[in-house]
Coordinates of C-alpha atoms in Angstrom, one line a residue:
Chain A
M1 CA 5.2 42.9 3.5
K2 CA 4.3 41.7 7.0
E3 CA 6.5 39.8 9.3
L4 CA 6.2 37.7 12.5
R5 CA 8.8 36.3 14.9
H6 CA 8.5 33.3 17.1
I7 CA 10.9 31.5 19.5
I8 CA 10.5 27.7 19.1
T9 CA 9.7 26.0 22.4
D10 CA 9.1 22.5 21.0
E11 CA 11.9 20.3 22.2
L12 CA 12.4 18.6 18.8
G13 CA 12.4 21.9 16.9
I14 CA 10.6 22.1 13.6
H15 CA 10.5 18.3 13.0
A16 CA 8.6 16.5 10.3
R17 CA 5.1 16.5 11.6
P18 CA 4.8 20.2 12.6
A19 CA 6.7 21.0 9.4
A20 CA 4.0 19.2 7.4
H21 CA 1.2 20.9 9.3
L22 CA 2.9 24.3 8.8
V23 CA 3.3 23.8 5.1
K24 CA -0.3 22.8 4.8
R25 CA -1.5 25.8 6.6
C26 CA 0.6 28.1 4.5
S27 CA -0.4 26.5 1.3
A28 CA -4.0 27.5 2.0
Y29 CA -3.1 31.1 1.3
E30 CA -2.5 32.9 -1.9
S31 CA 0.2 35.2 -0.4
E32 CA 3.9 34.5 -0.8
I33 CA 5.0 33.2 2.6
M34 CA 8.7 32.7 3.6
I35 CA 10.1 31.1 6.7
G36 CA 13.6 30.9 8.2
T37 CA 16.2 33.0 9.9
P38 CA 17.7 36.3 8.6
A39 CA 20.6 34.2 7.2
K40 CA 18.3 31.8 5.3
M41 CA 14.7 32.2 4.2
V42 CA 12.8 29.5 2.3
D43 CA 9.4 29.1 0.8
A44 CA 7.1 28.1 3.6
K45 CA 4.9 26.1 1.2
R46 CA 7.7 23.6 0.4
I47 CA 8.4 20.9 3.0
M48 CA 11.9 20.0 2.0
G49 CA 13.1 23.5 2.4
V50 CA 11.3 24.0 5.7
M51 CA 12.6 20.7 7.2
G52 CA 16.0 21.6 5.7
L53 CA 16.2 24.7 7.9
G54 CA 16.7 22.3 10.8
L55 CA 15.3 25.0 13.3
K56 CA 15.8 23.9 16.8
C57 CA 14.3 24.6 20.2
G58 CA 15.2 28.0 21.5
E59 CA 15.9 29.5 18.0
E60 CA 13.9 32.4 16.7
V61 CA 12.0 31.8 13.5
T62 CA 10.9 34.6 11.2
M63 CA 8.0 34.4 8.8
T64 CA 7.2 37.0 6.1
F65 CA 3.9 37.4 4.3
N66 CA 3.3 39.2 1.0
G67 CA 0.0 39.2 -0.8
P68 CA -3.7 39.9 -0.8
D69 CA -4.5 37.6 2.2
A70 CA -1.4 38.4 4.2
D71 CA -3.3 39.8 7.2
Q72 CA -5.4 36.8 7.6
A73 CA -2.4 34.4 7.1
I74 CA -0.2 36.1 9.7
L75 CA -2.9 35.8 12.3
D76 CA -3.5 32.2 11.5
L77 CA 0.2 31.2 11.5
Q78 CA 0.9 33.2 14.7
A79 CA -1.7 31.1 16.4
F80 CA -0.3 27.9 14.8
L81 CA 3.2 28.6 16.0
K82 CA 2.1 29.4 19.4
E83 CA 0.1 26.3 19.7
N84 CA 2.5 23.8 18.0
L85 CA 6.0 25.1 18.2
Chain B
M1 CA -5.9 -25.9 -13.6
K2 CA -2.3 -25.1 -14.5
A3 CA 0.6 -27.1 -13.1
Y4 CA 4.3 -26.0 -12.9
Q5 CA 7.2 -28.2 -12.3
G6 CA 10.5 -27.5 -10.5
R7 CA 12.7 -29.1 -7.9
G8 CA 11.1 -29.6 -4.5
I9 CA 13.6 -29.1 -1.8
N10 CA 11.5 -29.1 1.3
N11 CA 8.6 -31.4 1.7
G12 CA 5.1 -30.4 2.7
I13 CA 1.8 -29.4 1.2
A14 CA 0.8 -25.8 1.2
F15 CA -2.1 -23.8 0.1
G16 CA -2.2 -20.0 -0.1
A17 CA -2.7 -16.9 -2.3
A18 CA -0.2 -16.5 -5.1
F19 CA 2.1 -13.5 -4.3
I20 CA 4.2 -12.4 -7.4
L21 CA 7.4 -10.7 -6.4
K22 CA 9.0 -9.1 -9.4
K23 CA 12.7 -8.5 -9.0
A24 CA 13.4 -4.9 -8.3
Q25 CA 15.8 -3.9 -11.0
H26 CA 18.3 -1.5 -9.7
H27 CA 19.8 -0.8 -13.1
I28 CA 19.2 2.8 -13.8
D29 CA 21.0 3.9 -16.9
D30 CA 22.2 7.4 -17.5
A31 CA 21.4 7.3 -21.2
P32 CA 20.5 10.7 -22.6
A33 CA 16.8 11.6 -22.8
Q34 CA 15.6 11.7 -26.4
N35 CA 12.4 13.6 -25.5
P36 CA 12.7 15.7 -22.3
D37 CA 9.0 16.6 -22.4
G38 CA 8.1 12.9 -22.5
E39 CA 10.4 12.1 -19.6
W40 CA 8.9 15.0 -17.6
A41 CA 5.4 13.6 -18.3
R42 CA 6.5 10.2 -17.2
F43 CA 7.8 11.6 -14.0
L44 CA 4.4 13.4 -13.4
A45 CA 2.5 10.2 -14.0
A46 CA 4.7 8.3 -11.6
K47 CA 4.2 11.0 -9.0
K48 CA 0.5 10.6 -9.3
E49 CA 0.7 6.8 -9.0
A50 CA 3.1 7.2 -6.0
D51 CA 0.6 9.6 -4.3
N52 CA -2.2 7.0 -4.8
Q53 CA -0.1 4.3 -3.3
L54 CA 0.9 6.5 -0.3
E55 CA -2.7 7.6 0.2
A56 CA -3.8 4.0 0.4
L57 CA -0.9 3.2 2.7
M58 CA -1.7 6.2 4.9
E59 CA -5.4 5.1 5.3
K60 CA -4.3 1.6 6.1
T61 CA -1.7 2.8 8.7
Q62 CA -4.2 5.2 10.2
R63 CA -6.7 2.3 10.6
E64 CA -4.2 -0.1 12.0
L65 CA -1.7 2.0 13.9
G66 CA -3.3 5.4 14.4
Q67 CA -2.9 9.0 13.5
D68 CA 0.7 9.5 14.7
E69 CA 2.1 6.7 12.5
A70 CA 0.0 7.8 9.5
M71 CA 1.5 11.2 9.7
I72 CA 4.9 9.8 8.8
I73 CA 3.4 8.6 5.5
D74 CA 1.7 12.0 5.2
V75 CA 5.1 13.7 5.4
Q76 CA 6.3 11.5 2.6
R77 CA 3.3 12.5 0.5
M78 CA 4.1 16.2 1.1
M79 CA 7.7 15.6 0.1
L80 CA 6.4 13.9 -3.0
L81 CA 4.3 17.0 -3.9
D82 CA 7.1 19.4 -2.9
E83 CA 8.1 21.8 -5.7
D84 CA 11.7 21.7 -4.6
F85 CA 11.8 18.1 -5.5
D86 CA 10.1 18.8 -8.8
D87 CA 12.6 21.5 -9.6
A88 CA 15.5 19.2 -9.0
V89 CA 14.0 16.5 -11.2
R90 CA 13.1 19.0 -13.9
G91 CA 16.6 20.4 -13.9
I92 CA 18.2 17.0 -14.3
I93 CA 15.8 16.1 -17.1
Y94 CA 15.9 19.4 -19.1
D95 CA 19.4 20.8 -18.2
G96 CA 21.2 17.5 -17.6
G97 CA 19.5 15.7 -20.5
H98 CA 18.7 12.6 -18.5
R99 CA 15.7 10.3 -18.4
A100 CA 13.1 10.2 -15.7
P101 CA 14.3 7.2 -13.6
Y102 CA 17.8 8.6 -13.5
A103 CA 16.6 12.1 -12.6
T104 CA 14.4 10.8 -9.8
N105 CA 17.1 8.7 -8.4
Q106 CA 19.6 11.6 -8.5
A107 CA 17.1 14.1 -6.9
G108 CA 16.4 11.5 -4.2
T109 CA 20.0 11.1 -3.5
H110 CA 20.5 14.8 -3.4
F111 CA 17.8 15.5 -0.8
A112 CA 18.6 12.4 1.2
A113 CA 22.2 13.7 1.4
M114 CA 20.9 17.1 2.5
F115 CA 19.1 15.6 5.5
A116 CA 21.9 13.2 6.2
A117 CA 24.3 16.1 6.5
M118 CA 22.2 18.0 9.1
D119 CA 23.6 18.2 12.6
D120 CA 20.4 16.8 14.2
D121 CA 19.9 13.1 14.6
Y122 CA 16.2 13.4 14.1
M123 CA 16.6 15.2 10.7
K124 CA 19.4 12.9 9.7
A125 CA 17.0 10.0 10.0
R126 CA 14.6 11.7 7.6
A127 CA 17.1 10.9 4.8
V128 CA 15.4 7.4 5.0
D129 CA 12.0 8.9 4.2
V130 CA 13.4 10.7 1.1
A131 CA 15.2 7.6 -0.1
D132 CA 12.1 5.5 0.5
L133 CA 10.1 8.0 -1.5
A134 CA 12.6 8.3 -4.4
G135 CA 12.8 4.5 -4.4
R136 CA 9.1 4.2 -4.8
L137 CA 9.0 6.6 -7.7
T138 CA 11.9 5.0 -9.4
Q139 CA 10.3 1.6 -9.1
I140 CA 7.0 2.9 -10.6
L141 CA 9.0 4.4 -13.5
L142 CA 10.8 1.2 -14.1
G143 CA 7.7 -0.9 -13.7
V144 CA 9.1 -3.0 -11.0
S145 CA 7.2 -4.0 -7.9
T146 CA 8.8 -4.7 -4.5
N147 CA 5.7 -4.7 -2.5
L148 CA 6.6 -7.1 0.3
H149 CA 3.5 -6.7 2.3
L150 CA 1.6 -9.9 2.7
T151 CA -2.1 -9.5 3.6
A152 CA -3.1 -13.2 3.5
P153 CA -1.4 -16.6 3.9
S154 CA 0.7 -16.5 0.7
I155 CA 2.8 -18.5 -1.6
I156 CA 5.7 -16.3 -2.7
I157 CA 6.6 -16.6 -6.4
A158 CA 9.8 -14.9 -7.5
E159 CA 12.8 -15.1 -9.7
D160 CA 14.8 -15.5 -6.5
L161 CA 14.8 -13.8 -3.1
T162 CA 17.5 -11.8 -1.4
P163 CA 18.0 -12.2 2.4
S164 CA 16.9 -8.6 2.9
E165 CA 13.7 -9.2 0.9
T166 CA 12.7 -12.2 3.0
L167 CA 13.6 -10.3 6.2
Q168 CA 11.0 -7.7 5.4
M169 CA 8.2 -10.2 4.9
D170 CA 5.9 -11.3 7.6
K171 CA 7.0 -14.8 8.1
S172 CA 3.8 -15.9 9.7
K173 CA 2.0 -15.4 6.4
I174 CA 4.4 -17.3 4.2
R175 CA 3.1 -20.8 3.3
A176 CA 5.7 -21.7 0.6
F177 CA 8.3 -20.4 -1.8
V178 CA 8.2 -21.1 -5.5
I179 CA 11.2 -19.6 -7.3
Q180 CA 12.5 -19.7 -10.8
Q181 CA 16.2 -19.9 -9.9
G182 CA 17.9 -21.0 -6.7
S183 CA 19.8 -24.1 -5.6
D184 CA 19.7 -26.4 -2.7
T185 CA 21.9 -24.1 -0.8
S186 CA 20.5 -20.7 -1.8
H187 CA 19.1 -18.4 0.9
T188 CA 15.5 -19.1 0.0
A189 CA 16.1 -22.8 0.4
I190 CA 17.8 -22.4 3.7
L191 CA 15.0 -20.2 5.0
A192 CA 12.4 -22.7 3.8
R193 CA 14.1 -25.4 5.8
I194 CA 14.3 -23.3 9.0
M195 CA 10.7 -22.4 8.7
N196 CA 9.9 -26.0 7.7
I197 CA 7.7 -24.9 4.8
A198 CA 7.5 -26.2 1.2
C199 CA 9.8 -24.8 -1.3
I200 CA 10.2 -25.3 -5.1
I201 CA 13.3 -24.1 -6.9
Q202 CA 14.1 -23.9 -10.6
C203 CA 10.4 -23.8 -11.3
D204 CA 9.1 -23.0 -14.8
I205 CA 6.3 -20.7 -13.5
P206 CA 6.2 -17.3 -15.2
L207 CA 6.0 -14.2 -13.0
D208 CA 2.6 -13.3 -14.3
E209 CA 0.9 -10.5 -12.4
A210 CA -2.5 -12.0 -13.3
F211 CA -1.7 -14.9 -10.9
S212 CA -1.7 -12.5 -8.0
G213 CA -4.1 -13.5 -5.3
Q214 CA -5.2 -16.7 -7.0
E215 CA -5.4 -19.8 -4.9
M216 CA -2.3 -21.8 -5.2
A217 CA -1.3 -25.3 -4.0
V218 CA 2.2 -26.5 -3.6
D219 CA 3.4 -30.1 -3.3
G220 CA 6.9 -29.7 -2.0
A221 CA 7.9 -33.4 -2.2
A222 CA 6.9 -33.6 -5.9
G223 CA 8.2 -30.2 -6.7
I224 CA 4.9 -29.2 -8.4
C225 CA 2.6 -26.3 -7.9
Y226 CA -0.9 -25.9 -9.1
L227 CA -2.7 -22.7 -9.9
V228 CA -6.2 -23.2 -8.8
A229 CA -6.1 -26.9 -8.2
D230 CA -9.1 -28.9 -9.4
D231 CA -11.2 -30.9 -6.9
A232 CA -9.4 -34.2 -7.5
T233 CA -6.0 -32.6 -7.1
R234 CA -7.0 -30.7 -4.0
A235 CA -8.4 -33.9 -2.4
N236 CA -5.2 -35.8 -3.2
L237 CA -3.1 -33.0 -1.7
L238 CA -5.2 -32.9 1.4
E239 CA -4.7 -36.6 1.8
K240 CA -0.9 -36.2 1.5
Q241 CA -1.0 -33.4 4.0
K242 CA -2.7 -35.7 6.4
N243 CA 0.0 -38.3 6.0
D244 CA 2.7 -35.7 6.5
E245 CA 1.0 -34.8 9.7
A246 CA 1.0 -38.4 10.9
N247 CA 4.8 -38.7 10.1
K248 CA 5.3 -35.5 12.1
Q249 CA 3.5 -37.0 15.0
Q250 CA 5.9 -39.9 14.9
L251 CA 8.9 -37.5 15.0
L252 CA 7.4 -35.7 17.9
E253 CA 7.9 -38.8 20.0
M254 CA 11.6 -38.2 19.6
K255 CA 11.2 -35.1 21.8
G256 CA 13.0 -35.2 25.1
L257 CA 15.0 -38.3 24.2
P258 CA 18.8 -38.2 24.4
T259 CA 20.7 -38.2 21.1
I260 CA 22.7 -41.3 21.5
T261 CA 23.5 -44.1 19.1
A262 CA 22.3 -47.6 19.7
D263 CA 25.9 -48.5 20.5
G264 CA 26.2 -45.8 23.1
R265 CA 27.9 -42.8 21.4
T266 CA 26.6 -39.4 22.3
V267 CA 26.1 -36.8 19.7
R268 CA 25.3 -33.1 20.4
L269 CA 22.4 -32.3 18.1
Y270 CA 22.3 -28.5 17.5
S271 CA 20.4 -26.0 15.3
N272 CA 21.5 -23.5 12.8
I273 CA 19.7 -20.1 13.0
G274 CA 19.7 -16.8 11.2
S275 CA 18.1 -14.5 13.7
P276 CA 16.6 -14.5 17.2
D277 CA 13.2 -15.0 15.5
D278 CA 14.2 -18.6 14.7
I279 CA 14.4 -19.5 18.4
P280 CA 10.8 -20.8 18.7
Y281 CA 11.6 -23.3 15.9
V282 CA 14.7 -24.4 17.8
L283 CA 12.9 -25.0 21.1
E284 CA 9.9 -26.6 19.5
N285 CA 12.2 -29.1 17.8
D286 CA 14.1 -29.9 21.0
A287 CA 17.6 -29.0 19.8
E288 CA 20.4 -29.2 22.3
G289 CA 22.1 -26.0 21.5
I290 CA 22.8 -23.6 18.6
G291 CA 25.7 -24.7 16.5
L292 CA 25.6 -21.8 14.1
F293 CA 24.1 -18.4 14.8
R294 CA 24.6 -16.5 11.5
S295 CA 25.3 -13.0 12.8
E296 CA 25.3 -11.3 9.4
F297 CA 21.5 -11.1 9.4
L298 CA 22.1 -8.3 11.9
Y299 CA 24.0 -6.4 9.2
L300 CA 21.8 -7.0 6.2
G301 CA 18.6 -5.3 5.2
R302 CA 19.6 -1.9 6.6
D303 CA 21.8 1.0 5.7
S304 CA 24.2 1.4 8.5
F305 CA 26.2 -0.8 10.9
P306 CA 24.4 -2.3 13.8
S307 CA 25.6 -0.7 17.1
E308 CA 27.2 -2.7 19.9
E309 CA 24.0 -2.2 21.9
E310 CA 21.8 -3.6 19.2
Q311 CA 24.0 -6.6 18.7
F312 CA 24.3 -7.2 22.4
E313 CA 20.5 -7.2 22.7
A314 CA 20.2 -9.8 19.9
Y315 CA 22.8 -12.1 21.3
Q316 CA 21.5 -11.7 24.9
K317 CA 18.0 -12.6 23.7
V318 CA 19.3 -15.8 22.2
A319 CA 21.5 -16.7 25.1
Q320 CA 18.7 -16.1 27.6
A321 CA 16.2 -18.1 25.5
M322 CA 18.6 -21.1 25.3
G323 CA 19.4 -21.0 29.0
D324 CA 22.4 -23.3 29.8
K325 CA 22.5 -24.7 26.3
Q326 CA 25.4 -23.6 24.2
V327 CA 25.0 -20.9 21.5
I328 CA 27.8 -20.6 19.0
I329 CA 27.8 -17.2 17.3
R330 CA 29.6 -17.1 14.0
T331 CA 31.3 -13.7 13.7
L332 CA 30.4 -11.6 10.6
D333 CA 30.6 -13.7 7.4
I334 CA 29.7 -11.1 4.8
G335 CA 31.0 -10.8 1.3
A336 CA 30.6 -13.0 -1.8
D337 CA 26.8 -13.7 -2.1
K338 CA 25.8 -11.6 0.9
Q339 CA 26.5 -7.9 0.8
A340 CA 25.3 -4.6 2.2
D341 CA 26.0 -1.3 0.4
Y342 CA 27.2 0.5 3.5
F343 CA 30.2 -1.8 3.9
K344 CA 31.4 -0.1 0.7
L345 CA 33.1 -3.3 -0.5
D346 CA 34.6 -2.9 -3.9
A347 CA 33.0 -5.0 -6.7
E348 CA 35.1 -8.1 -7.2
E349 CA 35.7 -10.3 -10.2
N350 CA 35.5 -13.3 -7.9
P351 CA 33.8 -12.6 -4.6
A352 CA 34.0 -16.3 -3.4
L353 CA 37.8 -15.9 -3.4
G354 CA 37.7 -12.3 -2.3
L355 CA 37.5 -10.1 0.7
R356 CA 35.0 -11.9 2.9
G357 CA 34.4 -13.6 6.2
I358 CA 37.3 -13.2 8.7
R359 CA 39.3 -11.3 6.1
I360 CA 36.9 -8.3 6.4
C361 CA 37.1 -8.5 10.2
I362 CA 40.9 -8.4 10.1
E363 CA 41.0 -5.5 7.6
R364 CA 38.3 -3.6 9.5
P365 CA 39.1 -4.1 13.2
D366 CA 36.5 -1.5 14.2
I367 CA 33.6 -3.7 12.9
F368 CA 35.1 -6.8 14.4
T369 CA 35.8 -5.2 17.8
T370 CA 32.2 -3.9 18.1
Q371 CA 30.9 -7.4 17.4
L372 CA 33.3 -9.0 19.9
R373 CA 32.3 -6.6 22.6
A374 CA 28.6 -7.4 22.1
I375 CA 29.3 -11.1 22.2
Y376 CA 31.4 -11.0 25.3
R377 CA 28.9 -8.8 27.1
A378 CA 26.1 -11.2 26.2
S379 CA 28.1 -14.1 27.5
A380 CA 27.1 -13.2 31.0
F381 CA 23.5 -14.2 30.2
G382 CA 24.0 -17.7 29.0
N383 CA 26.4 -20.2 27.5
I384 CA 27.9 -18.4 24.5
A385 CA 30.7 -19.5 22.2
M386 CA 32.0 -18.0 19.0
M387 CA 33.7 -19.1 15.9
F388 CA 35.5 -17.3 13.1
P389 CA 34.6 -18.1 9.4
M390 CA 36.8 -18.5 6.3
I391 CA 40.0 -19.3 8.1
A392 CA 42.9 -20.3 5.8
S393 CA 46.0 -19.6 7.9
V394 CA 47.2 -20.2 11.4
W395 CA 48.3 -16.5 11.8
E396 CA 44.7 -15.4 11.2
V397 CA 43.5 -17.4 14.1
Q398 CA 46.3 -16.2 16.4
H399 CA 45.6 -12.6 15.3
C400 CA 41.8 -12.9 16.0
N401 CA 42.5 -14.7 19.3
Q402 CA 44.7 -11.7 20.3
I403 CA 42.0 -9.2 19.4
A404 CA 39.4 -11.3 21.3
A405 CA 41.7 -11.4 24.4
D406 CA 42.2 -7.6 24.2
V407 CA 38.5 -6.9 23.9
R408 CA 37.9 -9.3 26.8
S409 CA 40.3 -7.7 29.2
Q410 CA 39.1 -4.2 28.2
L411 CA 35.6 -5.2 29.1
V412 CA 36.7 -6.7 32.4
N413 CA 38.5 -3.4 33.2
E414 CA 35.2 -1.6 32.4
G415 CA 33.6 -3.8 35.1
H416 CA 31.6 -6.2 32.9
T417 CA 30.8 -9.7 33.8
I418 CA 31.9 -12.2 31.2
G419 CA 31.2 -15.9 30.7
K420 CA 33.6 -18.6 29.6
V421 CA 33.2 -18.1 25.7
E422 CA 34.9 -21.0 23.9
I423 CA 36.5 -19.9 20.7
G424 CA 36.3 -22.1 17.6
I425 CA 36.9 -21.8 13.8
M426 CA 35.0 -22.8 10.8
I427 CA 36.8 -25.3 8.6
E428 CA 35.7 -24.4 5.1
T429 CA 38.8 -23.9 3.0
P430 CA 41.0 -26.7 1.8
S431 CA 43.9 -24.8 3.3
A432 CA 42.4 -25.1 6.8
V433 CA 42.0 -28.9 6.3
M434 CA 45.6 -29.3 5.4
M435 CA 46.6 -27.2 8.5
A436 CA 44.0 -28.8 10.8
D437 CA 46.6 -30.3 13.2
E438 CA 48.2 -26.8 13.7
L439 CA 44.9 -25.0 13.9
A440 CA 43.6 -27.4 16.5
K441 CA 46.2 -26.2 18.9
E442 CA 44.8 -22.6 18.8
V443 CA 41.1 -23.2 19.4
D444 CA 38.5 -25.0 21.5
F445 CA 36.5 -26.5 18.6
F446 CA 36.2 -27.0 14.9
S447 CA 32.9 -26.6 12.9
V448 CA 33.0 -27.7 9.3
G449 CA 31.1 -25.6 6.8
T450 CA 30.5 -28.3 4.3
N451 CA 28.8 -26.1 1.7
D452 CA 31.8 -23.8 1.3
L453 CA 34.3 -26.5 1.8
T454 CA 32.8 -28.6 -1.0
Q455 CA 32.6 -25.7 -3.4
Y456 CA 36.3 -24.8 -2.7
A457 CA 37.5 -28.4 -2.8
L458 CA 35.6 -29.3 -6.0
A459 CA 36.0 -25.8 -7.6
I460 CA 32.2 -25.8 -8.2
D461 CA 30.1 -22.7 -7.6
R462 CA 27.2 -23.7 -5.4
Q463 CA 24.9 -21.1 -7.0
N464 CA 25.4 -22.3 -10.5
N465 CA 22.8 -24.9 -11.3
K466 CA 24.4 -25.8 -14.6
L467 CA 27.0 -27.6 -12.6
D468 CA 24.6 -29.9 -10.8
R469 CA 25.9 -32.9 -12.8
F470 CA 29.5 -32.3 -11.6
Y471 CA 28.5 -31.6 -8.1
N472 CA 28.6 -34.6 -5.7
P473 CA 28.0 -33.8 -2.1
H474 CA 29.7 -37.1 -1.1
H475 CA 32.7 -36.7 -3.4
P476 CA 35.5 -38.9 -2.0
A477 CA 37.8 -35.9 -1.9
V478 CA 35.4 -34.1 0.5
M479 CA 34.8 -37.3 2.6
R480 CA 38.6 -37.7 3.0
M481 CA 38.9 -34.1 4.0
L482 CA 36.2 -34.6 6.7
G483 CA 38.1 -37.7 8.0
A484 CA 41.3 -35.7 8.3
I485 CA 39.6 -32.9 10.1
A486 CA 38.0 -35.2 12.7
T487 CA 41.3 -37.0 13.2
A488 CA 43.2 -33.8 13.8
A489 CA 40.6 -32.7 16.3
R490 CA 40.7 -36.0 18.1
N491 CA 44.5 -36.0 18.3
T492 CA 44.5 -32.6 19.9
G493 CA 41.5 -33.3 22.2
I494 CA 39.1 -30.7 20.8
S495 CA 35.5 -31.1 19.6
A496 CA 34.7 -31.3 15.9
G497 CA 31.2 -30.6 14.5
I498 CA 29.5 -30.1 11.2
C499 CA 27.2 -27.2 10.6
G500 CA 26.8 -27.3 6.8
E501 CA 24.0 -29.0 4.9
M502 CA 25.8 -32.3 5.1
A503 CA 25.0 -32.5 8.8
A504 CA 21.4 -33.2 7.9
D505 CA 22.2 -35.7 5.2
T506 CA 21.1 -39.0 6.8
K507 CA 22.9 -41.0 4.1
V508 CA 26.2 -40.1 5.8
T509 CA 25.2 -39.6 9.4
K510 CA 26.8 -42.9 10.4
T511 CA 30.0 -42.2 8.5
L512 CA 30.4 -38.8 10.1
I513 CA 29.9 -40.2 13.6
D514 CA 32.4 -43.0 12.8
M515 CA 34.9 -40.4 11.7
G516 CA 34.6 -38.9 15.2
F517 CA 32.4 -35.9 14.7
D518 CA 30.5 -35.3 18.0
K519 CA 28.4 -32.3 17.1
L520 CA 25.9 -32.0 14.2
S521 CA 24.1 -28.7 13.7
V522 CA 21.1 -28.6 11.3
S523 CA 18.1 -26.5 10.4
P524 CA 15.6 -26.8 13.3
A525 CA 13.1 -28.7 11.2
Y526 CA 15.6 -31.6 10.7
T527 CA 16.4 -32.1 14.4
L528 CA 13.9 -34.7 15.3
A529 CA 14.3 -36.8 12.1
L530 CA 18.1 -36.8 12.6
R531 CA 17.7 -37.8 16.2
K532 CA 15.6 -40.8 15.1
V533 CA 18.3 -41.8 12.6
I534 CA 21.2 -41.4 15.1
R535 CA 19.4 -43.5 17.8
E536 CA 19.1 -46.4 15.2
I537 CA 22.9 -46.4 14.5
G538 CA 25.0 -49.3 15.8

């Protein structure tokens, strides 16, 4: 299992639009991808859960990747988080 | 050509595309599912349909408003395809043993509550997206349509319309209303008069989806509508439309003239409005003030209370648009036939005699105070007055006057500028009529709500069209009451006006002025015709 961490810099946190983009990006991969904080991880391919995390600006988000295309996914999502959140 | 008959309640000829509005049925039963697999399949089919609708809506939004707005619809689509939502629905169907509409509604409520409970205002607001989505699915499952989006000039055909439904429509595209139910005083009728468009009530037209988009012609005066009128009928209607136009021109000559009887009595001719959107109609028709600004339209068609700021802006807008002309705001008159869920009013056996009007404001001072603050603050921007509805006792007026005085001094302490703000009451209960001499000492003016007063005096429900035979708007009992109200006002030296439908009833205009009423407030469209009648009295 691979893992990445990112501190959210977007003022609104993970709001609806980036959440939608993030879920779409993750859904393109076969790997199991989880997102959240150590206290609560949810399936990153389900928007209700991702939005339900209510992650705010300044908080650290953790993503875990488990599956055949995990290497590729982690690079892609790392770039996505950096650019959008 | 098909012709359907009803009762025309506002004259005028209209042409437009038929728009069938099927009543959204909010009845979702919790009957057990006989066949969970079937219910699940129904849900999946509804999901597919909802996705198609949202896709179309998204493309349209993108085209008309751009990528950012379209993304909001896209988020709803993703919520729709979300497996968490599926899981919730599946659980309620298979484990709970419920049917698809119930399960969808429950799942929507669950997720909306989840968002509403988050400690982030932005996320809280997403509850609306979930509720909207669940509502769409439920409607598809129940086979009801509440598409209120008008694309072309339309004739709205419905069982009846609620205030919140008409609010959501683009008024500039509505050419006429044709409804199966309704009465002279129902909301649709009132709206038609404000907009001055044709309206047919109690019409025998079926709500047939096949009519959608077909060309329709409405003859308001005759109470007939035609579905794809033949050439002869169309020519006839166009001729009538031309005559109407000529009459209208005649009325336009009344613009700018004073409202004064031939024997020299001045009457203040005011307008009734339901929202700031109605102001153009008021100015266009040269009304001398606003005698009834129904503030409840600020509270309907939404899911939380309007803030002080929001109300202030609406009142300020109207006050500024009217300049030094008086604007009488009626404080919240909700209850009975007008309700909003978030008020959490208990269901009542008899809402017309229940917790409504000023009674709610007295029971819920927080709601009342917010409104009064907004009214007083707006008073700095024009000539604002206010009146309390549904008064039955002298103590109610004293109580409200006290609250108003407290709010006023509080605002002054906060450094706000406040105008004069006359305070009046609606006279619409027989009790207020009997107490008129006492009540007159407490206020600056009376305004008679003849619709409610008539229904309470005659014990006749104004929405019940089976009672039309027993209903007499000029019932001697009502006329005697009006006489007593005007006399009490005159004896105390306060102004008395009428803002109910009777104010526009030209058969009694002379009688009302003779009684001593000095203010008549009517739908904007009636203003000039009434001025013409008044100027001929004497």
